[in-house]
Coordinates of C-alpha atoms in Angstrom, one line a residue:
M1 CA 0.1 -0.1 0.0
P2 CA 1.4 3.1 -0.8
A3 CA 2.7 5.7 1.9
D4 CA 0.4 8.6 3.1
L5 CA 2.8 11.7 2.2
S6 CA 0.5 14.3 2.9
G7 CA 1.2 17.0 5.8
T8 CA 3.4 20.1 6.1
W9 CA 7.1 19.3 6.3
T10 CA 10.0 21.7 7.4
L11 CA 13.4 21.2 6.0
L12 CA 16.2 19.8 8.4
S13 CA 19.2 18.9 6.2
S14 CA 20.3 19.2 3.0
D15 CA 23.3 17.4 1.3
N16 CA 24.7 18.6 -2.1
F17 CA 21.9 21.2 -3.1
E18 CA 24.2 23.3 -4.9
G19 CA 25.6 20.3 -6.7
Y20 CA 22.4 19.4 -7.7
M21 CA 21.6 23.1 -8.8
L22 CA 24.9 23.7 -10.7
A23 CA 23.8 20.3 -12.6
L24 CA 20.3 22.3 -13.5
A25 CA 22.5 25.4 -14.3
A26 CA 24.7 24.2 -17.0
F27 CA 24.4 25.4 -20.6
R28 CA 22.4 23.9 -23.2
A29 CA 23.9 21.5 -25.6
G30 CA 24.2 21.8 -29.3
P31 CA 24.6 24.9 -31.5
G32 CA 21.7 27.3 -31.9
A33 CA 20.1 25.9 -28.8
P34 CA 19.1 28.7 -26.9
G35 CA 21.4 29.4 -24.4
A36 CA 24.2 27.8 -26.3
L37 CA 27.6 28.7 -26.5
P38 CA 28.7 31.0 -29.6
Q39 CA 30.4 28.8 -32.1
R40 CA 34.3 29.7 -33.1
S41 CA 36.7 27.8 -35.0
P42 CA 39.6 26.9 -32.8
S43 CA 42.3 28.8 -35.1
S44 CA 40.1 31.8 -34.2
L45 CA 41.1 31.3 -30.6
G46 CA 44.2 33.4 -29.5
A47 CA 44.3 35.2 -32.7
P48 CA 44.3 39.1 -32.8
G49 CA 40.6 40.2 -32.9
A50 CA 39.4 36.6 -31.8
G51 CA 36.0 36.4 -30.5
R52 CA 34.6 39.8 -31.5
G53 CA 31.2 39.9 -31.9
C54 CA 30.7 36.7 -29.7
R55 CA 30.7 36.9 -26.2
I56 CA 31.3 33.8 -23.6
L57 CA 27.9 33.2 -21.5
E58 CA 27.8 32.9 -17.8
P59 CA 25.2 30.8 -16.3
A60 CA 23.7 34.0 -15.1
D61 CA 23.3 34.5 -18.6
D62 CA 21.4 31.3 -19.6
P63 CA 17.7 32.1 -18.8
S64 CA 17.2 28.2 -18.5
G65 CA 19.8 27.7 -15.6
I66 CA 20.2 28.9 -11.8
D67 CA 22.6 31.8 -11.4
F68 CA 25.2 32.3 -9.2
A69 CA 23.5 34.4 -6.4
T70 CA 20.4 32.6 -6.4
R71 CA 22.5 29.2 -5.7
K72 CA 24.2 31.0 -2.8
I73 CA 20.9 32.1 -1.5
A74 CA 18.8 29.1 -2.0
K75 CA 21.4 27.0 -0.1
L76 CA 20.4 29.1 3.0
L77 CA 16.7 28.6 2.9
K78 CA 14.7 26.4 4.9
P79 CA 11.8 25.7 2.7
Q80 CA 8.3 24.1 3.7
K81 CA 6.8 21.8 1.6
V82 CA 3.0 21.0 2.0
I83 CA 1.7 17.8 0.1
E84 CA -2.0 17.0 -0.2
Q85 CA -2.7 13.2 -1.5
N86 CA -6.1 12.0 -2.2
G87 CA -5.6 8.6 -3.6
D88 CA -3.1 9.0 -6.5
S89 CA -3.9 13.1 -7.0
F90 CA -0.9 14.9 -5.5
T91 CA -0.4 18.7 -5.2
I92 CA 2.7 19.8 -3.6
H93 CA 3.6 23.4 -2.6
T94 CA 7.1 23.9 -1.8
N95 CA 7.4 27.8 -0.3
S96 CA 10.3 29.8 0.8
S97 CA 11.2 33.2 1.5
L98 CA 13.1 33.3 -2.4
R99 CA 10.7 31.5 -4.4
N100 CA 7.5 29.1 -4.5
Y101 CA 6.9 26.0 -6.5
F102 CA 3.8 24.4 -7.2
V103 CA 3.1 20.8 -9.2
K104 CA -0.1 18.7 -9.3
F105 CA 0.0 15.2 -11.0
K106 CA -1.6 12.3 -10.8
V107 CA 0.3 9.1 -10.1
G108 CA 0.9 6.8 -13.5
E109 CA -0.2 9.7 -15.7
E110 CA 2.4 11.7 -17.7
F111 CA 2.0 15.6 -17.8
D112 CA 3.9 18.5 -18.9
E113 CA 5.6 20.4 -15.9
D114 CA 6.8 23.8 -16.2
N115 CA 9.7 24.4 -14.0
R116 CA 9.1 28.1 -13.6
G117 CA 10.7 29.3 -10.5
L118 CA 13.4 26.6 -10.3
D119 CA 15.5 26.3 -13.5
N120 CA 12.9 27.4 -15.6
R121 CA 12.9 24.4 -18.4
K122 CA 9.9 22.5 -19.4
C123 CA 9.6 18.7 -19.3
K124 CA 7.5 15.5 -19.7
S125 CA 6.9 14.2 -16.0
L126 CA 5.7 10.8 -14.7
V127 CA 5.3 10.1 -11.3
I128 CA 5.0 6.2 -10.1
W129 CA 5.0 4.6 -6.9
D130 CA 8.1 2.2 -6.6
N131 CA 6.6 0.4 -3.3
D132 CA 6.5 3.0 -1.0
R133 CA 8.3 5.6 -2.4
L134 CA 6.7 8.4 -4.8
T135 CA 9.2 8.5 -8.0
C136 CA 9.4 11.2 -10.7
I137 CA 11.2 10.8 -13.8
Q138 CA 11.5 14.0 -15.8
K139 CA 12.2 13.7 -19.8
G140 CA 13.9 17.1 -21.3
E141 CA 17.0 18.7 -22.2
K142 CA 18.5 17.5 -18.8
K143 CA 19.4 13.9 -18.5
N144 CA 18.7 11.4 -15.7
R145 CA 16.3 14.1 -13.6
G146 CA 13.7 13.3 -11.3
W147 CA 13.0 13.1 -7.8
T148 CA 11.9 10.4 -5.1
H149 CA 9.7 11.2 -1.7
W150 CA 9.5 8.5 0.9
I151 CA 8.5 8.5 4.5
E152 CA 11.0 6.7 7.2
G153 CA 10.0 7.1 10.6
D154 CA 8.4 10.4 11.3
K155 CA 10.8 12.1 8.4
L156 CA 9.9 12.7 5.0
H157 CA 12.9 12.4 2.6
L158 CA 13.4 13.5 -0.9
E159 CA 16.3 12.9 -3.3
M160 CA 16.8 15.0 -6.3
F161 CA 18.7 14.0 -9.3
C162 CA 20.0 15.7 -12.6
E163 CA 22.8 14.6 -14.7
G164 CA 24.9 12.4 -12.0
Q165 CA 24.4 15.0 -9.1
V166 CA 22.2 13.7 -6.2
C167 CA 20.6 15.9 -3.4
K168 CA 19.5 14.3 -0.3
Q169 CA 17.0 16.5 1.9
T170 CA 15.3 15.5 4.9
F171 CA 12.1 17.1 6.3
Q172 CA 10.2 17.1 9.8
R173 CA 6.1 17.6 10.1
A174 CA 5.9 21.3 11.3

């Protein structure tokens, strides 16, 4: 039987949140993709006048990522998570003094997710029960992205993963 994750939860601990945010903030790949680095030939590098008309994008310039200042502030936050569960229908609100995020879904049904307020990317998400763990796989321009929620004792656990980075968070009931 799936676990009941309903409740209001406050962050207790977070491990590797900045590593996870850096994975989200990485530039989009491929020439011509929004946010892609400008294309320059290796022979033009170091030559007088090389790079004129081109600029190297910093993560803060990438509208689909998480800029340096936001990452530093986000590490200090203690967000509150409100989970409303009605059978296999969920609403999850994550609230902090910096940004709020809201997602609504039904387990087993793929949906379009707009991560506005997070990394501002859109993806296809599918949430499933894996025994007593609620697991989301997000398909989009970031590989191996998603999250898993579960309860152990009186704590809510969350693992968020993206491109090899894993952030582990623990919450307690508010």
